[in-house]
Coordinates of C-alpha atoms in Angstrom, one line a residue:
M1 CA 44.4 80.6 108.5
F2 CA 41.6 82.7 107.7
T3 CA 39.0 82.1 105.4
T4 CA 37.8 85.9 104.4
V5 CA 40.3 88.9 104.4
L6 CA 38.8 92.7 103.9
I7 CA 41.6 94.9 102.2
A8 CA 40.7 98.1 103.5
N9 CA 43.1 100.1 100.7
R10 CA 43.2 101.0 97.1
G11 CA 45.4 101.4 94.1
E12 CA 48.3 98.9 93.9
I13 CA 48.9 97.7 97.3
A14 CA 45.1 96.6 97.2
L15 CA 45.8 94.7 94.2
R16 CA 48.8 93.2 95.7
V17 CA 47.5 92.0 98.8
L18 CA 44.7 90.3 96.6
R19 CA 46.9 88.3 94.7
T20 CA 48.7 86.9 97.7
C21 CA 45.2 85.8 99.2
R22 CA 44.2 84.4 96.0
E23 CA 47.6 82.2 95.9
M24 CA 46.8 81.2 99.5
G25 CA 43.2 80.0 98.8
V26 CA 41.8 83.1 101.3
R27 CA 38.6 84.7 100.1
A28 CA 39.4 88.7 99.2
V29 CA 36.8 91.5 99.8
V30 CA 37.8 94.7 98.7
A31 CA 36.6 98.0 100.2
H32 CA 36.5 100.9 97.8
S33 CA 35.1 104.3 97.6
T34 CA 33.0 105.4 94.7
A35 CA 36.2 106.9 93.0
D36 CA 37.5 103.1 93.0
R37 CA 34.4 101.0 91.6
D38 CA 36.1 100.5 88.5
T39 CA 39.7 99.5 89.4
A40 CA 41.6 96.3 89.2
A41 CA 41.1 95.1 92.6
V42 CA 37.7 95.7 92.4
R43 CA 37.2 93.7 89.4
L44 CA 39.2 90.8 90.7
A45 CA 37.8 90.7 93.9
D46 CA 35.8 87.7 95.4
E47 CA 33.3 90.4 96.8
T48 CA 33.5 94.1 97.1
V49 CA 31.7 97.0 99.5
Q50 CA 31.2 100.4 98.7
I51 CA 32.5 102.1 101.8
G52 CA 31.9 105.7 101.1
P53 CA 32.5 108.7 98.4
A54 CA 36.4 109.7 97.1
A55 CA 37.2 112.0 100.1
P56 CA 39.4 109.4 102.1
R57 CA 38.0 110.9 105.9
H58 CA 34.6 109.3 104.4
S59 CA 35.6 105.8 103.2
Y60 CA 39.4 104.7 103.6
L61 CA 39.7 106.6 106.7
S62 CA 36.6 105.8 108.3
P63 CA 37.1 103.3 110.9
A64 CA 33.1 102.9 111.2
A65 CA 32.7 102.1 107.4
L66 CA 35.4 99.8 107.5
I67 CA 34.5 97.7 110.4
A68 CA 31.1 97.6 109.2
A69 CA 32.3 96.2 105.7
A70 CA 34.2 93.6 107.8
L71 CA 31.0 92.4 109.7
Q72 CA 28.8 92.7 106.7
T73 CA 31.1 90.0 104.5
G74 CA 32.1 87.8 107.2
A75 CA 35.5 89.1 107.3
D76 CA 37.9 87.5 110.0
A77 CA 40.5 89.8 109.3
V78 CA 41.5 93.0 107.6
H79 CA 44.6 94.0 105.7
P80 CA 45.1 97.9 106.0
G81 CA 48.1 98.1 103.4
Y82 CA 50.0 101.2 103.7
G83 CA 48.8 104.8 104.5
F84 CA 45.0 105.6 105.7
L85 CA 44.2 103.2 109.0
S86 CA 47.5 101.1 108.4
E87 CA 48.9 102.6 111.5
N88 CA 46.2 103.8 113.6
A89 CA 45.9 102.3 117.3
Q90 CA 42.3 103.2 117.3
F91 CA 41.2 101.0 114.2
A92 CA 43.0 98.0 115.7
E93 CA 41.2 98.2 119.0
I94 CA 37.7 98.4 117.2
C95 CA 38.7 95.6 115.1
D96 CA 39.8 93.4 118.0
A97 CA 36.6 94.7 119.9
H98 CA 34.4 92.9 117.1
G99 CA 36.5 90.1 116.7
V100 CA 38.2 90.7 113.7
T101 CA 42.3 90.5 113.4
L102 CA 44.1 93.4 112.0
I103 CA 47.2 92.1 110.1
G104 CA 49.9 94.0 112.0
P105 CA 51.2 94.3 115.2
P106 CA 48.6 94.7 118.5
A107 CA 47.2 98.2 119.1
P108 CA 49.4 98.9 121.9
V109 CA 52.6 98.4 120.1
I110 CA 51.1 100.4 117.2
A111 CA 49.9 103.2 120.1
R112 CA 53.6 103.0 121.2
L113 CA 55.9 103.0 117.8
G114 CA 53.1 104.7 115.4
D115 CA 53.5 107.7 117.3
K116 CA 56.5 109.6 116.9
V117 CA 56.9 111.2 120.1
S118 CA 56.6 108.0 122.0
A119 CA 58.8 105.9 119.5
R120 CA 61.6 108.1 120.0
E121 CA 60.9 107.7 123.8
F122 CA 60.9 104.0 123.3
A123 CA 64.4 104.1 121.3
V124 CA 66.1 106.0 123.8
A125 CA 65.0 103.1 126.3
A126 CA 66.1 100.4 124.0
G127 CA 69.4 101.7 123.4
L128 CA 68.7 103.0 120.0
P129 CA 70.8 106.0 118.9
V130 CA 68.6 109.0 118.3
L131 CA 69.4 112.8 117.0
P132 CA 69.6 115.1 119.8
G133 CA 65.6 117.0 120.2
S134 CA 62.8 117.0 122.3
T135 CA 62.2 114.4 125.1
G136 CA 58.5 114.7 124.7
P137 CA 56.1 116.8 122.6
A138 CA 57.0 120.5 121.9
E139 CA 54.0 122.0 123.9
C140 CA 54.6 125.6 123.0
P141 CA 56.8 127.8 120.6
A142 CA 59.4 128.9 123.4
E143 CA 59.7 125.6 124.8
A144 CA 60.3 124.4 120.9
A145 CA 62.7 127.3 120.6
R146 CA 64.8 126.8 123.3
T147 CA 64.8 123.0 122.1
A148 CA 66.2 124.3 118.8
A149 CA 68.7 126.4 120.0
G150 CA 70.0 123.7 122.5
V151 CA 70.7 121.1 119.7
G152 CA 71.8 123.9 116.8
Y153 CA 70.3 124.8 113.5
P154 CA 69.4 123.3 111.3
V155 CA 66.2 121.5 113.0
V156 CA 63.0 119.7 111.6
I157 CA 59.9 120.2 113.6
K158 CA 57.8 116.7 113.0
A159 CA 54.2 116.0 113.6
G160 CA 53.7 113.2 116.4
A161 CA 51.4 111.6 114.6
G162 CA 52.9 112.2 111.3
G163 CA 54.3 109.9 108.7
G164 CA 54.8 109.8 104.5
G165 CA 57.2 112.9 105.0
R166 CA 54.1 115.0 105.7
A167 CA 53.6 117.7 108.6
M168 CA 57.8 118.1 108.5
T169 CA 59.4 121.5 108.2
V170 CA 63.0 122.0 108.1
V171 CA 64.2 125.4 109.9
H172 CA 67.6 126.6 109.3
D173 CA 67.4 130.2 110.5
P174 CA 66.3 130.9 114.2
G175 CA 64.0 133.9 112.8
D176 CA 61.8 131.3 110.7
F177 CA 61.5 129.1 113.6
A178 CA 58.3 130.7 115.1
A179 CA 56.1 130.5 111.9
A180 CA 57.6 127.0 111.3
F181 CA 56.3 125.7 114.3
A182 CA 52.9 127.2 114.0
A183 CA 52.8 126.0 110.5
T184 CA 53.4 122.5 111.0
R185 CA 51.1 122.3 114.2
Q186 CA 48.4 123.6 111.5
E187 CA 49.3 120.8 109.1
A188 CA 49.7 117.9 111.7
A189 CA 46.3 118.8 112.9
T190 CA 44.8 119.1 109.6
L191 CA 46.3 115.9 108.2
F192 CA 46.3 113.6 111.3
G193 CA 43.8 115.3 113.9
D194 CA 46.7 115.6 116.0
P195 CA 48.7 119.1 116.5
R196 CA 51.3 117.7 118.6
V197 CA 54.9 118.3 117.4
Y198 CA 58.6 117.8 118.5
V199 CA 62.0 119.0 117.5
E200 CA 64.9 117.1 116.3
K201 CA 68.4 117.9 115.0
Y202 CA 68.2 117.8 111.1
L203 CA 71.3 116.4 109.2
D204 CA 71.4 118.5 105.7
A205 CA 73.5 115.5 104.0
A206 CA 72.6 112.1 105.4
R207 CA 71.4 108.8 104.1
H208 CA 68.4 107.3 104.9
V209 CA 68.3 103.4 105.4
E210 CA 65.5 101.4 107.0
V211 CA 65.9 97.9 108.2
Q212 CA 62.7 95.3 107.4
I213 CA 61.5 93.2 110.2
L214 CA 59.2 90.0 110.6
A215 CA 58.2 88.6 113.8
D216 CA 55.7 86.1 114.9
A217 CA 53.8 85.8 118.4
H218 CA 56.0 83.1 119.6
G219 CA 59.2 85.3 120.1
Q220 CA 61.2 84.8 116.7
V221 CA 62.0 88.1 115.4
L222 CA 64.1 88.6 112.0
H223 CA 65.4 91.0 110.2
L224 CA 65.4 90.8 106.1
G225 CA 68.2 93.2 105.5
A226 CA 68.0 97.0 104.9
R227 CA 67.1 99.4 102.2
D228 CA 68.4 102.6 101.1
C229 CA 65.8 105.1 100.6
S230 CA 67.6 108.3 100.1
V231 CA 66.5 109.4 96.9
Q232 CA 63.5 111.9 98.1
R233 CA 61.5 114.5 97.6
R234 CA 59.7 116.5 99.8
R235 CA 61.1 113.8 102.2
Q236 CA 58.9 111.2 100.3
K237 CA 60.7 108.4 98.6
L238 CA 61.0 108.0 94.7
V239 CA 64.1 105.5 94.5
E240 CA 64.8 102.4 96.8
E241 CA 67.4 99.8 96.6
T242 CA 68.5 96.8 98.5
P243 CA 71.4 96.4 99.9
P244 CA 72.1 99.9 100.6
P245 CA 75.4 100.8 98.8
G246 CA 78.5 102.4 99.7
L247 CA 77.7 102.4 103.8
P248 CA 80.7 101.7 105.8
P249 CA 81.6 97.7 106.5
G250 CA 79.2 96.1 108.9
T251 CA 77.0 99.2 109.2
A252 CA 73.6 97.4 107.5
E253 CA 74.4 94.0 109.8
R254 CA 74.9 96.2 113.0
L255 CA 71.6 97.9 112.1
G256 CA 69.8 94.6 111.9
E257 CA 70.8 93.5 115.1
L258 CA 69.9 96.7 116.7
T259 CA 66.7 96.6 115.5
V260 CA 66.0 93.0 116.1
R261 CA 66.7 93.8 119.6
A262 CA 64.8 96.9 119.9
A263 CA 61.5 95.1 118.0
R264 CA 61.7 92.2 120.8
A265 CA 61.8 94.5 123.4
A266 CA 58.7 96.3 121.7
G267 CA 56.7 93.3 121.6
Y268 CA 56.4 93.5 117.9
T269 CA 54.4 91.1 115.6
G270 CA 54.1 91.0 111.9
A271 CA 56.1 93.2 109.2
G272 CA 57.7 96.2 110.0
T273 CA 60.4 98.6 109.4
F274 CA 62.8 100.5 111.6
E275 CA 64.3 103.8 110.0
Y276 CA 67.4 105.3 110.5
V277 CA 69.7 108.3 109.0
V278 CA 73.3 107.7 108.5
D279 CA 75.5 110.8 108.5
E280 CA 78.8 111.4 106.6
D281 CA 80.9 109.9 109.3
G282 CA 78.8 106.7 109.1
A283 CA 77.2 107.2 112.5
C284 CA 73.5 105.9 112.6
Y285 CA 70.3 107.6 114.4
F286 CA 67.0 106.1 114.9
I287 CA 64.1 108.3 113.4
E288 CA 60.8 106.2 113.5
V289 CA 59.1 102.9 113.2
N290 CA 56.4 102.0 110.6
C291 CA 54.2 99.6 112.0
R292 CA 52.9 98.2 108.7
L293 CA 53.9 97.0 105.4
Q294 CA 56.4 99.6 103.0
V295 CA 55.4 100.7 99.7
E296 CA 59.2 99.4 98.7
H297 CA 58.9 96.3 100.0
P298 CA 59.1 94.5 96.5
V299 CA 62.8 94.9 96.7
T300 CA 63.1 92.9 99.8
E301 CA 61.2 90.0 98.1
M302 CA 63.6 90.1 95.0
V303 CA 66.6 89.6 96.8
T304 CA 65.2 87.0 99.6
G305 CA 62.5 85.3 98.0
I306 CA 60.2 85.9 100.3
D307 CA 56.6 86.8 100.1
L308 CA 56.1 89.6 102.8
V309 CA 52.3 89.9 102.6
R310 CA 52.0 86.1 102.8
E311 CA 54.2 85.9 105.8
Q312 CA 52.0 88.7 107.5
L313 CA 48.8 86.9 107.1
L314 CA 50.7 83.7 108.3
V315 CA 51.8 85.6 111.5
A316 CA 48.5 87.1 112.3
A317 CA 46.8 83.9 111.8
G318 CA 49.0 82.6 115.0
Q319 CA 51.6 80.7 112.8
R320 CA 55.3 80.4 113.7
L321 CA 58.0 82.1 111.3
A322 CA 59.3 79.1 109.0
Y323 CA 62.6 80.8 109.1
R324 CA 65.6 81.6 111.4
Q325 CA 67.9 84.3 111.1
Q326 CA 70.6 81.9 109.9
D327 CA 68.3 80.8 107.1
L328 CA 68.0 84.2 105.1
T329 CA 69.8 85.0 102.7
A330 CA 69.8 88.1 99.9
S331 CA 70.9 87.5 96.4
G332 CA 71.9 90.6 94.3
V333 CA 70.7 93.7 94.2
A334 CA 67.0 95.3 93.8
V335 CA 65.9 98.5 92.7
E336 CA 62.7 100.3 93.0
C337 CA 61.4 103.5 91.0
R338 CA 58.0 105.0 92.0
V339 CA 56.1 106.4 89.0
N340 CA 53.9 109.3 89.9
A341 CA 51.4 111.2 88.2
E342 CA 53.3 114.7 88.9
D343 CA 55.1 117.0 87.2
P344 CA 58.6 117.7 88.4
A345 CA 59.0 121.1 86.5
R346 CA 56.3 122.6 88.8
G347 CA 57.8 121.4 92.1
F348 CA 56.1 117.7 91.7
L349 CA 52.7 119.1 91.8
P350 CA 50.1 116.4 91.1
A351 CA 48.8 116.1 87.6
P352 CA 45.6 113.9 87.7
G353 CA 43.9 113.5 84.6
V354 CA 42.6 110.3 82.4
L355 CA 45.0 107.8 81.2
D356 CA 44.4 106.9 77.8
R357 CA 47.8 104.9 77.0
F358 CA 49.3 102.7 79.8
E359 CA 52.2 100.6 78.7
P360 CA 54.3 99.3 81.5
P361 CA 58.0 97.7 80.8
G362 CA 58.6 94.1 81.0
G363 CA 61.4 91.9 80.0
P364 CA 63.8 89.6 82.5
F365 CA 63.8 90.1 86.2
T366 CA 61.4 93.2 85.8
R367 CA 58.5 93.6 88.1
V368 CA 55.8 96.4 87.8
D369 CA 53.3 96.7 90.4
T370 CA 50.1 98.6 89.4
H371 CA 46.5 99.1 89.4
A372 CA 46.6 101.3 86.4
A373 CA 45.3 100.7 82.9
P374 CA 43.9 103.0 79.8
G375 CA 40.9 104.6 81.0
L376 CA 41.9 104.8 84.5
V377 CA 40.8 108.5 86.2
I378 CA 43.7 109.7 88.5
T379 CA 42.1 111.8 90.9
A380 CA 43.5 114.4 93.2
D381 CA 41.8 112.6 96.1
Y382 CA 44.7 110.3 96.6
D383 CA 48.4 109.9 96.6
P384 CA 49.8 110.4 92.8
L385 CA 51.5 107.0 92.7
I386 CA 50.6 104.9 89.6
A387 CA 52.9 102.4 89.3
K388 CA 56.4 100.7 91.0
V389 CA 59.0 99.8 88.7
C390 CA 61.4 96.8 90.4
V391 CA 64.3 95.4 89.0
W392 CA 66.7 92.9 90.0
G393 CA 70.2 92.4 89.1
P394 CA 73.4 90.3 90.2
T395 CA 75.2 93.7 90.6
R396 CA 74.4 96.9 91.2
A397 CA 75.4 98.4 88.1
Q398 CA 73.3 95.6 86.0
A399 CA 70.2 96.7 88.5
I400 CA 70.4 100.3 87.5
A401 CA 70.9 99.5 83.7
R402 CA 67.8 97.3 84.0
A403 CA 65.8 99.7 85.7
Q404 CA 66.8 102.6 83.0
R405 CA 65.8 100.2 80.2
A406 CA 62.5 99.5 82.0
L407 CA 61.4 103.1 82.4
E408 CA 62.6 104.0 79.1
E409 CA 59.9 101.4 77.6
F410 CA 57.3 102.8 79.9
T411 CA 54.5 104.7 78.3
V412 CA 51.9 106.5 80.1
T413 CA 49.7 109.5 78.4
G414 CA 46.4 110.9 78.9
P415 CA 44.9 114.4 79.2
G416 CA 46.3 116.7 81.9
V417 CA 48.8 113.3 82.9
C418 CA 52.0 114.1 83.5
T419 CA 54.6 111.7 85.0
N420 CA 58.0 111.4 86.7
L421 CA 59.2 109.0 84.3
A422 CA 61.8 111.2 82.8
F423 CA 63.1 112.8 86.3
L424 CA 63.4 109.1 87.4
R425 CA 65.8 108.3 84.5
E426 CA 67.6 111.5 85.3
V427 CA 68.2 110.4 88.7
L428 CA 69.4 106.8 87.7
A429 CA 72.0 108.5 85.3
H430 CA 73.3 110.8 87.8
P431 CA 77.0 110.2 89.1
L432 CA 76.1 110.8 92.6
F433 CA 73.8 108.0 92.4
R434 CA 75.5 105.7 90.1
Y435 CA 78.7 105.8 92.3
A436 CA 76.7 105.6 95.7
K437 CA 77.7 109.1 96.7
H438 CA 74.4 110.5 96.8
T439 CA 72.0 111.6 100.2
T440 CA 68.9 113.0 100.9
T441 CA 70.0 115.8 99.3
L442 CA 70.1 114.8 95.6
V443 CA 66.8 115.8 94.5
D444 CA 66.9 119.3 95.7
Q445 CA 70.6 119.4 94.0
M446 CA 69.2 118.3 90.6
M447 CA 66.6 120.6 90.7
S448 CA 68.5 123.6 91.6
T449 CA 70.9 123.0 88.6
P450 CA 70.3 124.7 85.8
V451 CA 69.7 122.4 82.4
G452 CA 71.9 122.9 79.6

C-alpha cells in the first residue's frame, strides 16, 4: 500500500479522498491554490503544498506544479479526484515517468476512452450500441453538416476532449449548424486546448443512465449497478439516484453486462463509469466513458456499502478486488442532490460570495459531502458545487421524502450568495420525477412553465 498520497484536487472531493486515506493509515498531502489555503482539506491534511494562484490553469491544471508537489513531499501516488487533470493521459504519463502512481486507469486507456472521439470508435469495436453520427473528428463545417443531414436533426456537436456537459451544442435547425459548429470548436479550444468536435444524433427525450465499474490489474471487472442522472441543467447533472427507476425490466442488468465486457476489452483498471442514453422505447446507446471517480459516487456507496475511494487505492497499489460479481448486492434506494451556489432564476448563473451561515442537514441515513463552512469564500474560479446531499431509503418514495426533508433543513446564506436549494425541492416534488416519468428535458420543462 502507498505511504503518501497527494490529493490533486479541491473542495468536497479533496476532503472525501483525505478521509479515506486517514482511515487506511495513508499519509495525505493536499495540493492547493492560494484561494483554497484556508479550506477544510488543507486544515486536516498531514502536509500541504501551495501549487499556484486561483486560476486553475496555473494550479490544479498544471501538471508541472502537481508533479513537483508530489516529488517534494515524497508522495508515491496521486489521487486526481474528478475534473481538472483526472482524465488527462499526458498527466498520467508524467506521473509514470517520475515513478508516481496516478490513481486511475493507465495512460493508454485514458487516452483511448477519455477522448470522446476515440471512445466512440472503441465502443463500436466492442459491440456497444451507439447513436448514429461521426466516425471520427469532424474536420470541416461542410463535412460535419453532411453528417448531421445524414443522421437527421436534432444533432449534438460535442468536443472530442470535452466533459462535464461543456462544449456541447444541440442543433435543431440546419440553418443554425454552421454557427453552432464554429462556436463549439472555439469553446472546445478554450476549455480543453483541443478544437476537435464530432456530430451525433441527439435524443430530445431520453433517460441518462450510467454504470459504475471497478476493475483490478488481475482481470477482475465488476459492475456496481446503474445510476440515473437524467435531471440536468445545461447537460450538467443536478440529481442522481440508484437504482434507475422506471426502466424496462432487465435493462440495467443488460447494461451492466455490456459494460463489464467492454471494460475488460479496454484493459480498464480502477473505478470508472460508462454512460448511456435510453430512449422512449427502451433502446440504449453508449455516449461516453468517465475514467475517474464520479461526483455522484456516494449513491452507489450507500446502496452497496463499498467505499469506492478505498477500492481505488487498493487497486492502484496492485491488490486484487476482494469481491466477485455474485458477492455484490444493492439494498434500497439512494438519491443525491447537488447544492450549487447559482441562481436558477438567472439561468443558473454562478452566485459567488462569502458564506455567513452554513447549516447542513443531519438525521437518519443522510450524508452531506461538503467542504463549506461559515466564512468560506466562494469564487467564480471554480465549479459552483458547495455540497452534495445524499440520502438512503428502503423505497424510492421514502428516499425522496428524506431528501426533501434534508433540503428543507439546509441553510446557506451570505452576501451575494444564492443557491439552488429551492429549485432542487421543486424537482423532487415534480410529478414527472416522483413517478419516474422524467427525461433529460425535465429542467427545461420546469424553467419554461410560468409560475402561478
